[in-house]
Amino acid sequence: RVDFLVAVGETTLGRWRFDEASGPARDSGTAAGTTRNDATLSGGATRDDRGRRGVQTHDDYGAPLPEPVTDRGLTLDGSGGYAATSGPVLDTRGSYTLSAWVRPDTLDATDRTVLAQDGGFRLSYDATRGTWTFRPSLPAGADHLTLAADRRATPGVWTHLAAVYDASADRTRLYVNGRLRATGTAPGVGAVDGPLQFGRALVDGSPEEYGDYFDGSLDEVAVWRRPLTDS
């Protein structure tokens, strides 16, 4: 007889549902007793009733709710609306996983950022390719890396995106609606001190400035300090 002792995987490092009535988007995924990474809404960012779950009549365990609840989400105007934490959430020197539900209102000739951490990574829509992409930052002098999904992005529908960086294997993976759509090799990078951005990213320029604002809705964003498996 062979016994396998398996530890429970580490829980989320951060999770944002955007269902508050007002104020910052609360980080509900950080373990109790540690610093929570709440995100402040700015510009044209609002919360409305277009959340990914729609009208909920039952709780997460299937029990009926006393009254139906309409799910809320983060709505961005594509021109200046965003949310951001006060400091970095992920240490990009190690493994990490990002996930988010996105519903773009428009997919035109403009790049649109879903999640980004200044100097660390960017999960976004690439207008030139017409699809979702993941771009981890690489060491100075390394070849530029962009993982691009092999299916075109679709406006007006909820889409689940997930990106994984596995530091032990120097590999990255991009998933769309639970299916692996791109892989690549990415050597590790140093630590970055920029905040986590929801709906915008630093763009090239002198000096650098924020841009590529998302036009549509984001919901149920989560990050892990480990590489999740396919399942």
CSV table of C-alpha atoms in Angstrom, one decimal:
chain,number,residue,atom,x,y,z
A,1,ARG,CA,0.0,0.0,0.0
A,2,VAL,CA,1.3,3.4,-0.9
A,3,ASP,CA,0.0,6.5,0.9
A,4,PHE,CA,0.2,10.0,-0.7
A,5,LEU,CA,0.1,13.0,1.6
A,6,VAL,CA,-1.1,16.0,-0.4
A,7,ALA,CA,-1.2,19.5,1.0
A,8,VAL,CA,-4.1,21.8,0.2
A,9,GLY,CA,-3.1,24.4,-2.4
A,10,GLU,CA,-2.5,28.0,-1.3
A,11,THR,CA,-5.6,30.1,-1.6
A,12,THR,CA,-5.9,33.3,-3.6
A,13,LEU,CA,-3.6,36.1,-2.8
A,14,GLY,CA,-6.3,38.6,-3.8
A,15,ARG,CA,-9.9,38.6,-5.1
A,16,TRP,CA,-12.1,41.4,-6.2
A,17,ARG,CA,-15.8,41.0,-6.9
A,18,PHE,CA,-16.8,44.7,-7.3
A,19,ASP,CA,-20.2,44.2,-5.5
A,20,GLU,CA,-19.8,47.0,-3.0
A,21,ALA,CA,-22.3,49.9,-3.0
A,22,SER,CA,-19.5,52.5,-2.9
A,23,GLY,CA,-15.9,53.1,-1.9
A,24,PRO,CA,-12.9,50.9,-2.8
A,25,ALA,CA,-13.2,47.5,-4.4
A,26,ARG,CA,-12.6,45.2,-1.4
A,27,ASP,CA,-10.0,42.5,-1.6
A,28,SER,CA,-11.9,39.5,-0.2
A,29,GLY,CA,-9.3,36.9,-1.0
A,30,THR,CA,-6.4,37.9,1.2
A,31,ALA,CA,-6.0,35.8,4.4
A,32,ALA,CA,-7.3,37.3,7.6
A,33,GLY,CA,-4.6,39.1,9.6
A,34,THR,CA,-2.6,40.2,6.5
A,35,THR,CA,-2.7,43.3,4.4
A,36,ARG,CA,-5.6,43.5,2.1
A,37,ASN,CA,-5.1,45.1,-1.4
A,38,ASP,CA,-8.3,47.1,-1.9
A,39,ALA,CA,-8.5,48.9,-5.2
A,40,THR,CA,-9.6,52.5,-5.6
A,41,LEU,CA,-11.9,53.4,-8.5
A,42,SER,CA,-11.0,56.5,-10.5
A,43,GLY,CA,-11.8,58.4,-13.7
A,44,GLY,CA,-14.9,57.0,-15.3
A,45,ALA,CA,-14.9,53.7,-13.3
A,46,THR,CA,-18.3,52.7,-11.8
A,47,ARG,CA,-20.1,49.7,-10.4
A,48,ASP,CA,-23.4,48.7,-12.1
A,49,ASP,CA,-25.8,45.8,-12.4
A,50,ARG,CA,-24.0,44.2,-15.3
A,51,GLY,CA,-22.1,41.7,-13.1
A,52,ARG,CA,-21.1,38.3,-14.7
A,53,ARG,CA,-23.5,36.3,-12.6
A,54,GLY,CA,-26.6,38.3,-13.5
A,55,VAL,CA,-29.7,37.9,-11.3
A,56,GLN,CA,-28.9,35.4,-8.5
A,57,THR,CA,-31.8,33.4,-6.9
A,58,HIS,CA,-29.6,30.9,-5.0
A,59,ASP,CA,-26.4,31.2,-3.0
A,60,ASP,CA,-23.1,29.4,-3.8
A,61,TYR,CA,-24.4,26.3,-2.1
A,62,GLY,CA,-27.7,26.1,-4.0
A,63,ALA,CA,-29.9,27.4,-1.2
A,64,PRO,CA,-32.7,29.8,-2.3
A,65,LEU,CA,-32.1,33.4,-1.4
A,66,PRO,CA,-34.8,35.4,0.5
A,67,GLU,CA,-34.7,38.0,-2.3
A,68,PRO,CA,-33.1,37.8,-5.7
A,69,VAL,CA,-29.7,39.7,-5.9
A,70,THR,CA,-28.4,41.3,-9.1
A,71,ASP,CA,-24.7,40.8,-9.4
A,72,ARG,CA,-22.6,44.0,-9.7
A,73,GLY,CA,-19.4,44.5,-11.8
A,74,LEU,CA,-16.8,47.1,-12.6
A,75,THR,CA,-17.7,49.1,-15.7
A,76,LEU,CA,-15.0,51.1,-17.5
A,77,ASP,CA,-15.5,53.8,-20.1
A,78,GLY,CA,-12.5,53.1,-22.3
A,79,SER,CA,-11.1,56.7,-22.0
A,80,GLY,CA,-10.0,57.2,-18.4
A,81,GLY,CA,-11.8,54.8,-16.0
A,82,TYR,CA,-9.7,52.4,-14.0
A,83,ALA,CA,-9.1,50.9,-10.5
A,84,ALA,CA,-5.8,50.4,-8.8
A,85,THR,CA,-4.3,49.1,-5.6
A,86,SER,CA,-2.0,51.3,-3.6
A,87,GLY,CA,1.0,49.1,-4.1
A,88,PRO,CA,2.2,45.8,-5.8
A,89,VAL,CA,0.2,42.7,-5.2
A,90,LEU,CA,2.3,40.0,-6.9
A,91,ASP,CA,6.0,39.4,-6.6
A,92,THR,CA,6.8,38.6,-10.2
A,93,ARG,CA,10.1,36.9,-9.2
A,94,GLY,CA,8.1,33.8,-8.4
A,95,SER,CA,5.2,31.9,-9.9
A,96,TYR,CA,1.8,33.5,-10.2
A,97,THR,CA,-1.6,33.1,-11.8
A,98,LEU,CA,-4.1,35.8,-12.9
A,99,SER,CA,-7.8,35.3,-13.8
A,100,ALA,CA,-10.7,37.6,-14.7
A,101,TRP,CA,-14.1,37.7,-16.4
A,102,VAL,CA,-14.2,40.3,-19.1
A,103,ARG,CA,-17.0,41.7,-21.2
A,104,PRO,CA,-15.7,44.2,-23.8
A,105,ASP,CA,-18.3,46.6,-25.2
A,106,THR,CA,-16.1,47.4,-28.2
A,107,LEU,CA,-13.0,45.8,-29.8
A,108,ASP,CA,-11.8,48.4,-32.3
A,109,ALA,CA,-8.3,49.6,-33.4
A,110,THR,CA,-7.2,50.4,-29.8
A,111,ASP,CA,-5.4,48.0,-27.4
A,112,ARG,CA,-7.4,47.4,-24.2
A,113,THR,CA,-5.9,46.4,-20.9
A,114,VAL,CA,-7.6,44.0,-18.5
A,115,LEU,CA,-4.9,43.6,-15.8
A,116,ALA,CA,-1.4,45.0,-15.4
A,117,GLN,CA,1.2,45.5,-12.7
A,118,ASP,CA,3.6,48.2,-13.5
A,119,GLY,CA,6.8,46.7,-14.8
A,120,GLY,CA,5.6,43.1,-14.2
A,121,PHE,CA,3.0,41.9,-16.7
A,122,ARG,CA,0.0,42.8,-18.9
A,123,LEU,CA,-3.1,40.9,-19.7
A,124,SER,CA,-4.9,42.6,-22.6
A,125,TYR,CA,-6.7,42.8,-25.9
A,126,ASP,CA,-4.3,43.3,-28.8
A,127,ALA,CA,-6.0,45.3,-31.6
A,128,THR,CA,-3.4,44.3,-34.2
A,129,ARG,CA,-3.8,40.6,-33.6
A,130,GLY,CA,-7.5,40.9,-32.8
A,131,THR,CA,-7.2,38.6,-29.8
A,132,TRP,CA,-6.4,38.3,-26.1
A,133,THR,CA,-2.7,38.4,-25.1
A,134,PHE,CA,-0.4,38.0,-22.1
A,135,ARG,CA,2.9,39.8,-21.9
A,136,PRO,CA,5.2,39.1,-18.9
A,137,SER,CA,8.1,41.4,-18.5
A,138,LEU,CA,11.5,39.9,-19.3
A,139,PRO,CA,15.0,40.7,-18.2
A,140,ALA,CA,16.9,43.5,-20.0
A,141,GLY,CA,18.2,42.2,-23.3
A,142,ALA,CA,15.8,39.3,-23.6
A,143,ASP,CA,13.6,38.8,-26.6
A,144,HIS,CA,10.2,40.4,-26.3
A,145,LEU,CA,7.5,37.8,-25.5
A,146,THR,CA,3.7,38.1,-26.2
A,147,LEU,CA,1.4,35.1,-25.8
A,148,ALA,CA,-1.5,35.5,-28.2
A,149,ALA,CA,-4.6,33.4,-28.1
A,150,ASP,CA,-5.3,31.4,-31.3
A,151,ARG,CA,-9.0,32.6,-31.4
A,152,ARG,CA,-10.3,36.1,-32.1
A,153,ALA,CA,-11.8,38.0,-29.2
A,154,THR,CA,-15.6,38.6,-29.2
A,155,PRO,CA,-17.3,41.8,-28.0
A,156,GLY,CA,-20.4,41.9,-26.0
A,157,VAL,CA,-20.0,38.5,-24.2
A,158,TRP,CA,-18.5,37.4,-20.9
A,159,THR,CA,-15.1,35.7,-21.5
A,160,HIS,CA,-12.9,34.1,-18.9
A,161,LEU,CA,-9.2,34.8,-19.1
A,162,ALA,CA,-6.3,33.2,-17.2
A,163,ALA,CA,-2.6,33.6,-17.4
A,164,VAL,CA,0.1,31.6,-15.6
A,165,TYR,CA,3.8,32.1,-15.0
A,166,ASP,CA,5.6,29.0,-13.8
A,167,ALA,CA,8.9,30.2,-12.4
A,168,SER,CA,10.3,26.6,-11.8
A,169,ALA,CA,9.8,25.8,-15.5
A,170,ASP,CA,10.3,29.2,-17.0
A,171,ARG,CA,7.0,28.8,-18.9
A,172,THR,CA,3.9,30.9,-19.4
A,173,ARG,CA,0.4,29.8,-20.4
A,174,LEU,CA,-2.7,31.8,-21.6
A,175,TYR,CA,-6.2,30.4,-21.3
A,176,VAL,CA,-9.5,31.6,-22.8
A,177,ASN,CA,-12.7,30.2,-21.4
A,178,GLY,CA,-10.8,27.4,-19.7
A,179,ARG,CA,-8.9,26.2,-22.8
A,180,LEU,CA,-5.2,26.6,-23.3
A,181,ARG,CA,-4.6,28.9,-26.2
A,182,ALA,CA,-0.9,29.9,-26.1
A,183,THR,CA,2.3,28.8,-24.3
A,184,GLY,CA,5.8,30.3,-24.2
A,185,THR,CA,9.2,30.4,-22.5
A,186,ALA,CA,9.8,33.2,-20.1
A,187,PRO,CA,12.9,33.6,-17.9
A,188,GLY,CA,12.2,35.2,-14.5
A,189,VAL,CA,12.3,38.9,-13.9
A,190,GLY,CA,13.1,41.0,-10.8
A,191,ALA,CA,10.7,42.4,-8.3
A,192,VAL,CA,8.5,45.3,-9.4
A,193,ASP,CA,7.0,47.9,-7.1
A,194,GLY,CA,4.1,49.2,-9.2
A,195,PRO,CA,0.5,48.8,-8.2
A,196,LEU,CA,-2.0,46.3,-9.7
A,197,GLN,CA,-4.0,48.1,-12.4
A,198,PHE,CA,-7.6,47.1,-13.4
A,199,GLY,CA,-8.4,48.4,-16.9
A,200,ARG,CA,-5.2,50.3,-17.9
A,201,ALA,CA,-1.4,49.9,-18.2
A,202,LEU,CA,1.8,51.9,-18.6
A,203,VAL,CA,2.4,52.4,-22.3
A,204,ASP,CA,5.7,53.1,-24.1
A,205,GLY,CA,6.7,56.7,-24.3
A,206,SER,CA,8.9,59.4,-22.9
A,207,PRO,CA,7.9,59.8,-20.2
A,208,GLU,CA,5.8,56.7,-19.7
A,209,GLU,CA,2.2,57.3,-19.1
A,210,TYR,CA,-1.0,55.2,-18.6
A,211,GLY,CA,-3.2,54.3,-21.5
A,212,ASP,CA,-5.0,51.5,-23.3
A,213,TYR,CA,-8.1,51.8,-21.1
A,214,PHE,CA,-10.6,49.0,-21.1
A,215,ASP,CA,-14.0,49.6,-22.6
A,216,GLY,CA,-16.6,47.3,-21.0
A,217,SER,CA,-16.9,45.3,-17.7
A,218,LEU,CA,-14.6,43.4,-15.5
A,219,ASP,CA,-15.7,41.0,-12.7
A,220,GLU,CA,-14.4,38.3,-10.4
A,221,VAL,CA,-10.7,39.1,-10.7
A,222,ALA,CA,-8.3,36.8,-8.7
A,223,VAL,CA,-4.6,36.3,-8.4
A,224,TRP,CA,-2.6,33.5,-6.9
A,225,ARG,CA,1.0,33.2,-5.8
A,226,ARG,CA,1.5,29.9,-7.5
A,227,PRO,CA,1.0,28.4,-11.0
A,228,LEU,CA,-2.5,26.8,-11.3
A,229,THR,CA,-2.8,23.6,-13.2
A,230,ASP,CA,-5.0,23.1,-16.3
A,231,SER,CA,-7.8,21.7,-14.3
